[in-house]
């Protein structure tokens, strides 16, 4: 299963974006959202190295809150297991 991760864009270079989420930085392709008006500071959903949609800051924060709740309820020995 692949999860979309909410991230904030810190830089845009053509069809590539530098994104950050909770201190983790990743490069993501903007190819799939070519019709969107995306800029530095925007929140996006990143899946498998591609930005798949733009989202609001509120949507990103709510999603991270849900992820944090899931991690808090998962025993430490099960976290990160396939």
Coordinates of C-alpha atoms in Angstrom, one line a residue:
X1 CA 0.0 0.0 0.0
X2 CA 1.2 3.5 -0.9
X3 CA 0.3 6.5 1.2
X4 CA 0.1 10.0 0.0
X5 CA 2.1 12.3 2.3
X6 CA 1.2 15.9 2.9
X7 CA 4.2 18.2 2.3
X8 CA 4.9 21.9 2.0
X9 CA 6.8 23.1 -1.0
X10 CA 10.0 24.9 -0.2
X11 CA 11.3 25.5 -3.7
X12 CA 10.1 25.0 -7.3
X13 CA 12.4 24.4 -10.3
X14 CA 10.5 23.7 -13.5
X15 CA 8.6 20.5 -13.1
X16 CA 10.4 19.6 -9.8
X17 CA 9.7 20.7 -6.3
X18 CA 11.6 20.5 -3.0
X19 CA 9.1 19.5 -0.3
X20 CA 9.3 19.3 3.5
X21 CA 7.2 17.4 6.0
X22 CA 8.1 17.3 9.7
X23 CA 11.8 18.0 9.0
X24 CA 12.1 15.5 6.1
X25 CA 12.9 16.9 2.7
X26 CA 12.2 15.2 -0.6
X27 CA 12.2 16.1 -4.3
X28 CA 8.9 15.6 -6.0
X29 CA 7.8 15.8 -9.6
X30 CA 5.1 18.3 -10.6
X31 CA 4.4 16.6 -13.9
X32 CA 1.0 15.3 -12.8
X33 CA -0.3 18.7 -11.7
X34 CA 0.8 20.8 -14.7
X35 CA -2.5 22.6 -14.8
X36 CA -2.3 23.7 -11.2
X37 CA -0.9 27.0 -10.0
X38 CA 1.7 25.7 -7.5
X39 CA 4.2 27.9 -5.7
X40 CA 6.7 27.8 -2.8
X41 CA 4.7 27.7 0.4
X42 CA 1.8 25.6 -1.0
X43 CA 0.8 22.3 0.6
X44 CA 0.6 19.3 -1.7
X45 CA 0.0 15.5 -1.4
X46 CA 3.1 13.5 -2.5
X47 CA 2.9 9.9 -3.5
X48 CA 5.7 7.8 -4.9
X49 CA 7.7 10.9 -5.7
X50 CA 4.9 12.8 -7.5
X51 CA 2.8 15.6 -6.4
X52 CA -0.7 14.3 -7.0
X53 CA -2.8 17.3 -5.8
X54 CA -2.7 20.6 -4.1
X55 CA -4.2 20.9 -0.7
X56 CA -5.0 23.4 2.0
X57 CA -2.8 23.9 5.1
X58 CA -5.8 22.7 7.2
X59 CA -6.1 19.5 5.2
X60 CA -2.4 18.9 5.6
X61 CA -2.5 19.4 9.3
X62 CA -5.5 17.2 9.8
X63 CA -3.9 14.4 7.8
X64 CA -0.7 14.6 9.9
X65 CA -2.8 14.5 13.0
X66 CA -4.4 11.3 11.8
X67 CA -1.0 9.8 10.9
X68 CA 0.3 10.8 14.4
X69 CA -2.7 9.0 16.0
X70 CA -2.1 5.9 14.0
X71 CA 1.6 5.8 15.0
X72 CA 0.8 6.4 18.7
X73 CA -1.5 3.4 18.7
X74 CA 0.9 1.1 16.9
X75 CA 3.3 -1.0 19.1
X76 CA 6.9 0.1 18.6
X77 CA 8.0 -3.3 17.3
X78 CA 5.3 -3.1 14.5
X79 CA 6.2 0.4 13.3
X80 CA 7.9 0.4 9.9
X81 CA 7.1 -3.3 9.3
X82 CA 5.9 -4.2 5.8

